[in-house]
Coordinates of C-alpha atoms and ligand atoms in Angstrom, one line a residue:
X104 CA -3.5 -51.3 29.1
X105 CA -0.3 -51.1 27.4
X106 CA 0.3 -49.8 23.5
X107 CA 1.4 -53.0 21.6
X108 CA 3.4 -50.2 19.5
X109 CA 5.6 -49.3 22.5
X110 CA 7.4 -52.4 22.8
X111 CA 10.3 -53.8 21.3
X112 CA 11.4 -57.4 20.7
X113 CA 13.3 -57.9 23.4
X114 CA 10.1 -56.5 26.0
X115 CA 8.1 -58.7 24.2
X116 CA 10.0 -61.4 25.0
X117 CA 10.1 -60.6 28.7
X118 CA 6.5 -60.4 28.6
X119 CA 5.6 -63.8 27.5
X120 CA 8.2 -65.3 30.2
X121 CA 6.7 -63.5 32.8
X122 CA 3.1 -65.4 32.1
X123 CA 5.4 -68.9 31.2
X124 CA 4.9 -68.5 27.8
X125 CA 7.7 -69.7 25.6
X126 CA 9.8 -66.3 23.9
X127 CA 9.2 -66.8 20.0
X128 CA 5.9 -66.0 20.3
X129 CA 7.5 -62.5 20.5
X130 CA 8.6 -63.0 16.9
X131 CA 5.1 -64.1 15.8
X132 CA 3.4 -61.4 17.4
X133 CA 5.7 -58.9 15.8
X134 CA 5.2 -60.8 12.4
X135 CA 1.5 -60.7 12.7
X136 CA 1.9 -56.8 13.1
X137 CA 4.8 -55.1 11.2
X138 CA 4.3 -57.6 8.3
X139 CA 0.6 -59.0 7.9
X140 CA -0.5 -55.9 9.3
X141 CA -3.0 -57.5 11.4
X142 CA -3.8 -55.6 14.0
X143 CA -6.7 -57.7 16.1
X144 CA -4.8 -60.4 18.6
X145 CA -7.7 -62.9 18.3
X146 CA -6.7 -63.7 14.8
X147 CA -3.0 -64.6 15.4
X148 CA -4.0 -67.9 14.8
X149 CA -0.2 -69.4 15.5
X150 CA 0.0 -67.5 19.1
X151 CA -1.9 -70.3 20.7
X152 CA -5.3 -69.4 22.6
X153 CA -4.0 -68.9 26.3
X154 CA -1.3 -66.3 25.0
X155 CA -3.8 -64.5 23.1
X156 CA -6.3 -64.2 26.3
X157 CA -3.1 -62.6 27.9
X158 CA -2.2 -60.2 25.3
X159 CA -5.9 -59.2 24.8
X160 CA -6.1 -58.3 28.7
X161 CA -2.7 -56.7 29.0
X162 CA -2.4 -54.5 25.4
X163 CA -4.1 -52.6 23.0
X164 CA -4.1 -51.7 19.7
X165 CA -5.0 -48.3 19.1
X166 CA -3.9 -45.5 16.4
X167 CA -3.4 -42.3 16.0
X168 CA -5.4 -40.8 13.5
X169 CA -4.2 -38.7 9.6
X170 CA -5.9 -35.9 9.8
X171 CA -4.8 -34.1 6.8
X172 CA -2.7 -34.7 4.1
X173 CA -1.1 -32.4 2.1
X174 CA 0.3 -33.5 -1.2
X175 CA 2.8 -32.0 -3.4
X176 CA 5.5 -32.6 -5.8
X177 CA 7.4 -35.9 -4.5
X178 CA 6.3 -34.9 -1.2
X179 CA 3.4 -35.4 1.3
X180 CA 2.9 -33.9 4.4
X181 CA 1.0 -36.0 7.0
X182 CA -0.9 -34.2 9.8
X183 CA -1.8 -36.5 12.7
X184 CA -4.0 -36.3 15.6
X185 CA -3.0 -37.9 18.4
X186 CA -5.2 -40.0 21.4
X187 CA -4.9 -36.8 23.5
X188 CA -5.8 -34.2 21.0
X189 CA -2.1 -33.1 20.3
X190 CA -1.4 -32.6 16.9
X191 CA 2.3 -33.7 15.2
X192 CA 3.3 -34.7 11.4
X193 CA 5.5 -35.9 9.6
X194 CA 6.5 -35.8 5.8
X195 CA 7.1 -38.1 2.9
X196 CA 9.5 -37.9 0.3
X197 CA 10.2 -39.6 -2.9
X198 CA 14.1 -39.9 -3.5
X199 CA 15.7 -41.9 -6.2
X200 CA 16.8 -44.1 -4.1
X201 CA 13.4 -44.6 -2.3
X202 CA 10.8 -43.8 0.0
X203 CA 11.8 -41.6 3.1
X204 CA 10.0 -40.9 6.0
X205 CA 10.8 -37.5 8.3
X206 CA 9.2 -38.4 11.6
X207 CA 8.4 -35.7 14.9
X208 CA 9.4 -37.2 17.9
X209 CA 7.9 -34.7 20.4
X210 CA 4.8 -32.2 20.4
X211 CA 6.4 -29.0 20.1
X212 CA 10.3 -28.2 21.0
X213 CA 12.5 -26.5 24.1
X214 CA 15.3 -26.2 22.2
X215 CA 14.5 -22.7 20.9
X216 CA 16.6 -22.4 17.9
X217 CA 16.1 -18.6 16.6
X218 CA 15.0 -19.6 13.0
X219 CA 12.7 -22.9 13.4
X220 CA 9.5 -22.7 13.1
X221 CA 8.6 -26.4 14.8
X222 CA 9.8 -24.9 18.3
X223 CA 7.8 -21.7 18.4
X224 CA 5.6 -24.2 20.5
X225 CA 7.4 -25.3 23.7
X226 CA 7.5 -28.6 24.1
X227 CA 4.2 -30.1 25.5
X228 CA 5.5 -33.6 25.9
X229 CA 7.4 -36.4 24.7
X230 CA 5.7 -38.6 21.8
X231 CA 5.8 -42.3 23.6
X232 CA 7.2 -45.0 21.4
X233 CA 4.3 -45.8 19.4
X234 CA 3.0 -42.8 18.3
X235 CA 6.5 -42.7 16.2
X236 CA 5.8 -46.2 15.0
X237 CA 2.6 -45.2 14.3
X238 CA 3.8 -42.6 12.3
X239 CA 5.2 -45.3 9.7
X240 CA 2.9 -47.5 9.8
X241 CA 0.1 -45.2 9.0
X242 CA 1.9 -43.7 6.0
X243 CA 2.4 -47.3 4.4
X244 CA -0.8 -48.0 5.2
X245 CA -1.9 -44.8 3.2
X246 CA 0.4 -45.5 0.2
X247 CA 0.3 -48.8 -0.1
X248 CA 3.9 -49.5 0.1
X249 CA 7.0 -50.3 2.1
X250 CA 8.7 -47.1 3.1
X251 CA 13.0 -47.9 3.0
X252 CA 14.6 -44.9 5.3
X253 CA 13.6 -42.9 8.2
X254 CA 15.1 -40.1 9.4
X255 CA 14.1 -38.4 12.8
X256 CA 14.4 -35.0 12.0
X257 CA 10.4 -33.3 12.3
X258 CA 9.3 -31.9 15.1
X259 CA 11.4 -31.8 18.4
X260 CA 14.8 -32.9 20.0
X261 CA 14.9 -36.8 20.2
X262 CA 18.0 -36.8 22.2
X263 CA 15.4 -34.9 24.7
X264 CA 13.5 -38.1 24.5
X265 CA 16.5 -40.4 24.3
X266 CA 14.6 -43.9 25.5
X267 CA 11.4 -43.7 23.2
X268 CA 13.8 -42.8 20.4
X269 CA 15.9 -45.8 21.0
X270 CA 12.9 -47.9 21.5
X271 CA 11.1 -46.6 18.5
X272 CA 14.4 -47.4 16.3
X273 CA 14.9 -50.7 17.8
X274 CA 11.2 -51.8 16.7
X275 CA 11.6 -50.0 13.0
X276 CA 15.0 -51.8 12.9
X277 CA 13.9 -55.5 13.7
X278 CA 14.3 -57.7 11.3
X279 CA 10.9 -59.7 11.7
X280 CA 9.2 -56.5 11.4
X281 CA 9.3 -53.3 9.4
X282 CA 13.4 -54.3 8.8
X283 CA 14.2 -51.0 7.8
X284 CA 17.9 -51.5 7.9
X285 CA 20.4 -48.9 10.6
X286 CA 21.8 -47.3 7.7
X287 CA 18.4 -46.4 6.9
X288 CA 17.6 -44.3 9.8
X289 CA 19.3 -40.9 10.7
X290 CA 18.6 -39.5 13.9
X291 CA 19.2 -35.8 14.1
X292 CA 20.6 -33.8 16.8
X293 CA 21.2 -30.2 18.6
X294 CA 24.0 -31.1 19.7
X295 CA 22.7 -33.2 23.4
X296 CA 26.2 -34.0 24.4
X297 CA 25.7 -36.5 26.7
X298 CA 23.1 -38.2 25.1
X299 CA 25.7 -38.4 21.8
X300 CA 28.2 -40.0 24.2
X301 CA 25.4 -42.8 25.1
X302 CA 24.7 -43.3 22.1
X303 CA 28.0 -44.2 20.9
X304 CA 28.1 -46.9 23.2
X305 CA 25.5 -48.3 21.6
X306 CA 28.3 -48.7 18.9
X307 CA 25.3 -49.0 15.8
X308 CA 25.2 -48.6 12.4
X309 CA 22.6 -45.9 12.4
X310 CA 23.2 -42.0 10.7
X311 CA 24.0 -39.5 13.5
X312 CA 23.3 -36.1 11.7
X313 CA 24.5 -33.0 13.8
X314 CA 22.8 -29.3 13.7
X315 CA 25.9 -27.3 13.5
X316 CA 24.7 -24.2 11.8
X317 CA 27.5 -22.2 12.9
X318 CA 31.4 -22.3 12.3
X319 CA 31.9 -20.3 16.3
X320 CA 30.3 -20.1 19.4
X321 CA 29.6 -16.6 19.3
X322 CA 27.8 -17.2 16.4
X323 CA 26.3 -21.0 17.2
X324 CA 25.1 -19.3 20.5
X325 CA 22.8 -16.4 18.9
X326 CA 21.2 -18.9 16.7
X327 CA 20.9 -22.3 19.1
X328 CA 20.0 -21.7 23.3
X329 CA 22.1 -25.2 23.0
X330 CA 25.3 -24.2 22.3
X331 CA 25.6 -22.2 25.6
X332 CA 25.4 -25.7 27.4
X333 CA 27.1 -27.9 25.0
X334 CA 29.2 -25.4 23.2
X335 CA 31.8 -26.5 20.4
X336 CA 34.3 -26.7 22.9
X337 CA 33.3 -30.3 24.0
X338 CA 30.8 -30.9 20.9
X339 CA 33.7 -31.0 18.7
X340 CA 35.8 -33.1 20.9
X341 CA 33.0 -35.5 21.3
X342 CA 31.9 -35.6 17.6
X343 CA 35.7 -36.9 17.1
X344 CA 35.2 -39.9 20.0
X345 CA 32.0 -40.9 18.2
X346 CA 33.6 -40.7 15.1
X347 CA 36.6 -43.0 16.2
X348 CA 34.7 -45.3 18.5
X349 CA 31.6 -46.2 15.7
X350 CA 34.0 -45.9 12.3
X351 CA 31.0 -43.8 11.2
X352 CA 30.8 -40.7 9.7
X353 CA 28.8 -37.7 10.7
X354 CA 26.3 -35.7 9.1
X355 CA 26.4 -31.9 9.7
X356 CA 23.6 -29.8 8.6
X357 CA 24.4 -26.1 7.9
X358 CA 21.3 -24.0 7.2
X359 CA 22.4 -21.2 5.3
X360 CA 21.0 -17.9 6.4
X361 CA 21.4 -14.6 4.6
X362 CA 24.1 -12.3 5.8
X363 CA 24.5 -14.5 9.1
X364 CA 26.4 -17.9 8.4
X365 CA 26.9 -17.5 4.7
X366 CA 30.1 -15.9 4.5
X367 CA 33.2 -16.9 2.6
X368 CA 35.2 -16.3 6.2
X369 CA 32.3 -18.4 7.8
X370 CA 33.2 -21.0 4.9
X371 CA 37.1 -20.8 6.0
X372 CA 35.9 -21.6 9.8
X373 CA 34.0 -24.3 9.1
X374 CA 37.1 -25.6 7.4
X375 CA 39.5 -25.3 10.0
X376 CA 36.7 -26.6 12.7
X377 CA 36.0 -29.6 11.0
X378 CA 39.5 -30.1 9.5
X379 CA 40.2 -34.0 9.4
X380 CA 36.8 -35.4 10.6
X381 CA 35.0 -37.8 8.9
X382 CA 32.3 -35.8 7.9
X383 CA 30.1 -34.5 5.5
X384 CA 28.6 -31.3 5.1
X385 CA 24.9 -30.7 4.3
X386 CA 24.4 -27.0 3.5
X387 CA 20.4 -26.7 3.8
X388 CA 18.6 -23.6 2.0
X389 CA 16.7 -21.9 4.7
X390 CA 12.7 -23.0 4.1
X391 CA 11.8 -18.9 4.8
X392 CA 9.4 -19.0 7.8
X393 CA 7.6 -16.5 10.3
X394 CA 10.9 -15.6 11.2
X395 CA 11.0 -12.8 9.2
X396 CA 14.4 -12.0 10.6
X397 CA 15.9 -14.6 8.7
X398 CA 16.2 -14.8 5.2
X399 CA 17.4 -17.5 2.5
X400 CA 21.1 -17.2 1.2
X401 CA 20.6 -16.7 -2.4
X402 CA 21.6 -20.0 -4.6
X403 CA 24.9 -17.7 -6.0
X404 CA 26.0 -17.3 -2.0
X405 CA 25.2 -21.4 -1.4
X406 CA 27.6 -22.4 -4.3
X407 CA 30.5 -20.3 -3.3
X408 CA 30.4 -21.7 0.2
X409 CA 30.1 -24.9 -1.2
X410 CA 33.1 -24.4 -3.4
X411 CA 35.1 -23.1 -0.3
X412 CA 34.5 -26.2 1.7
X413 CA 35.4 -28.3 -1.2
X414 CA 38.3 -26.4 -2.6
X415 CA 39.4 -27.1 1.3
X416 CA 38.7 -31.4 1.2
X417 CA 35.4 -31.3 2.9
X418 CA 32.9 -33.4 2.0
X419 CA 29.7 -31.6 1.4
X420 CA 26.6 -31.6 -0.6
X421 CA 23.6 -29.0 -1.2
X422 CA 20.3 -30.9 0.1
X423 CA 17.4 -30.9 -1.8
X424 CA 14.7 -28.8 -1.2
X425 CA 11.1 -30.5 -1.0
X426 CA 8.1 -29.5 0.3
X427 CA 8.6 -25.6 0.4
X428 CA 5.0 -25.0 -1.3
X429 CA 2.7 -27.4 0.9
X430 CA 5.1 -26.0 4.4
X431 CA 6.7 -29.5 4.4
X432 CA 9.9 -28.6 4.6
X433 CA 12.8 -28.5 7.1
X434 CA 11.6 -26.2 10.2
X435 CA 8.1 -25.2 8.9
X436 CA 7.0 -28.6 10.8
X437 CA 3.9 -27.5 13.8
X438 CA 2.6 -29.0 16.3
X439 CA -0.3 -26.1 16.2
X440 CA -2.5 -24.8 13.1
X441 CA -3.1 -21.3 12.0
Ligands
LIG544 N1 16.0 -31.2 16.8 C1 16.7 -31.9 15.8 C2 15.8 -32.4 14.6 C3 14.8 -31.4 14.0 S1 15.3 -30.1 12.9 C4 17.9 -31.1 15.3 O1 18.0 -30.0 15.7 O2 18.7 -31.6 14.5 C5 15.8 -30.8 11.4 C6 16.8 -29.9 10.7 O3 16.1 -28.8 10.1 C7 17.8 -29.3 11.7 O4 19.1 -29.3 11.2 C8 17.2 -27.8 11.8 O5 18.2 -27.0 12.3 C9 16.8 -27.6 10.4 N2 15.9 -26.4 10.2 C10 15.2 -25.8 11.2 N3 14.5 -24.8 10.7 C11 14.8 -24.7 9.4 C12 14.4 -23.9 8.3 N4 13.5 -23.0 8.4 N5 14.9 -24.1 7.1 C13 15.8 -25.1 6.9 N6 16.2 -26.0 7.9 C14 15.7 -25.8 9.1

């Protein structure tokens, strides 16, 4: 039996050919389930009795379960259990501008970046397609309304599960379905860089946000096992073919930790690094974690790197901290309890 969650339109499609049904029952099927929310084949009552005997033999519809939530200010942090026993979650945040979702895409992480706290467990597996769709769907289904952006930035690398991640945006992303629109959805990287380079292909509109965190490999290296495989030597180049190929522009996150990427001559780096790229800089205040090593930059130290970047023409903005009381926020994500 196959999760209906895992499959796109386009598999959907195939499916009904391959028992000679006609394909737009793909379209009712995923109307019946991103949109009416019903979630028991025998009452898609347009799908046509023979399909339905099909789908009932060949899927199923099964959930992952909320196990906790934790609620704070503008933000709730969702703890699910999953089919196997593994535990992810995933957090919601009210913006101004709408309803956000940060969804894990793996249980636990291999990339082994010095101050995150959602890799301290290796990476036990890959979450399958629907237990990221499952991830939304449950939240609405808890708040009772339509969530507008995702961005796939909880626990683990998804360019480290590159074809459930494109599967899982592909379903979010369809227009008979949850329709949360490409510019809605940022997928967040390491720094994979041959997954960045397929990716591009794709040529969509979708937010490619990029973990920099450091202005020099030297530096990059101590913080992020990644960088001594795809260092800034070719990640810069191909940031710049992505950038010219999609027309988009790049995200790149900067966590800003005391006394180790925080300087004023970090700040200039960054500068000349980035010089001319269609960018924008998100300089992220370091959620304090178990990592005692690491400490936050104070607010004083954010600003004046902030004012160096933009003295210099770079784009860049100061995100917004949610969720630090509840352990909501960026990098305090677990796939184990205490
Ligand atoms: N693996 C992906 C997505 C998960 S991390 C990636 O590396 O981009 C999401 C973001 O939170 C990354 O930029 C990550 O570096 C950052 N982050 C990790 N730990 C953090 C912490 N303790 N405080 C603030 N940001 C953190």
């Amino acid at each position: 039996m196959k999760n209906v969650f895992n499959y796109t339109k386009e598999m959907l499609e195939n499916y009904f050919e391959s028992i000679n049904e006609k394909k737009f029952k793909a379209t009712q099927v995923i109307e019946w389930l991103y949109q009416k929310k019903v979630y028991d084949f025998d009452s898609f009552s347009n799908v046509g009795k023979e399909a339905i005997k099909h789908l009932k033999e060949d899927f199923e519809i099964s959930f992952i379960k909320i196990e906790n939530v934790l609620e704070g200010k503008l933000v709730k942090k969702f703890l699910f259990r999953l089919l196997d026993g593994e535990k992810i979650e995933a957090v919601l945040m009210e913006h101004d501008y709408g309803l956000s979702v940060c969804v894990s895409s793996q249980v636990g992480c291999n990339m082994g970046c010095a101050f995150c706290e959602s890799g301290r467990l290796k990476k036990v597996r890959n979450l399958e397609t629907y237990e990221m769709v499952e991830q939304i769907l449950l939240i609405e289904d808890y708040i009772n309304k339509r969530i507008d952006s995702v961005v796939i930035m909880g626990i683990g690398e998804p360019f480290d599960n590159y074809d459930n991640v494109i599967n899982f945006i592909k379903i979010i992303n369809e227009a008979k379905g949850l329709a949360i629109g490409s510019r809605h959805i940022t997928i967040s990287t390491c720094g994979i860089v041959p997954k960045i380079k397929e990716f591009m292909e794709l040529d969509w509109q979708v937010n490619l946000a990029i973990s920099l965190h450091a202005p020099n490999n030297e530096a990059r290296s101590k913080l992020m096992p990644v960088n001594k495989v795809y260092s800034l030597d070719i990640l810069i180049p191909t940031l710049k073919e992505y950038i010219a190929k999609t027309n988009r522009r790049i995200t790149i996150e900067y966590v800003m930790l005391n006394m180790i990427n925080d300087k004023d001559s970090d700040a200039l780096e960054l500068v000349k690094l980035l010089k001319g790229m269609n960018v924008y800089v998100n300089l992220i205040p370091y959620n304090e974690t178990t990592h005692i090593e690491f400490k936050k930059s104070s607010m004083e130290r954010i600003e004046k790197f902030f004012n160096i970047l933009k003295k210099n023409n770079i784009n860049v903005t100061i995100r917004k901290e949610f969720g630090g009381n509840i352990k909501a926020a960026c990098g305090q994500l677990r796939s184990e309890s205490d």
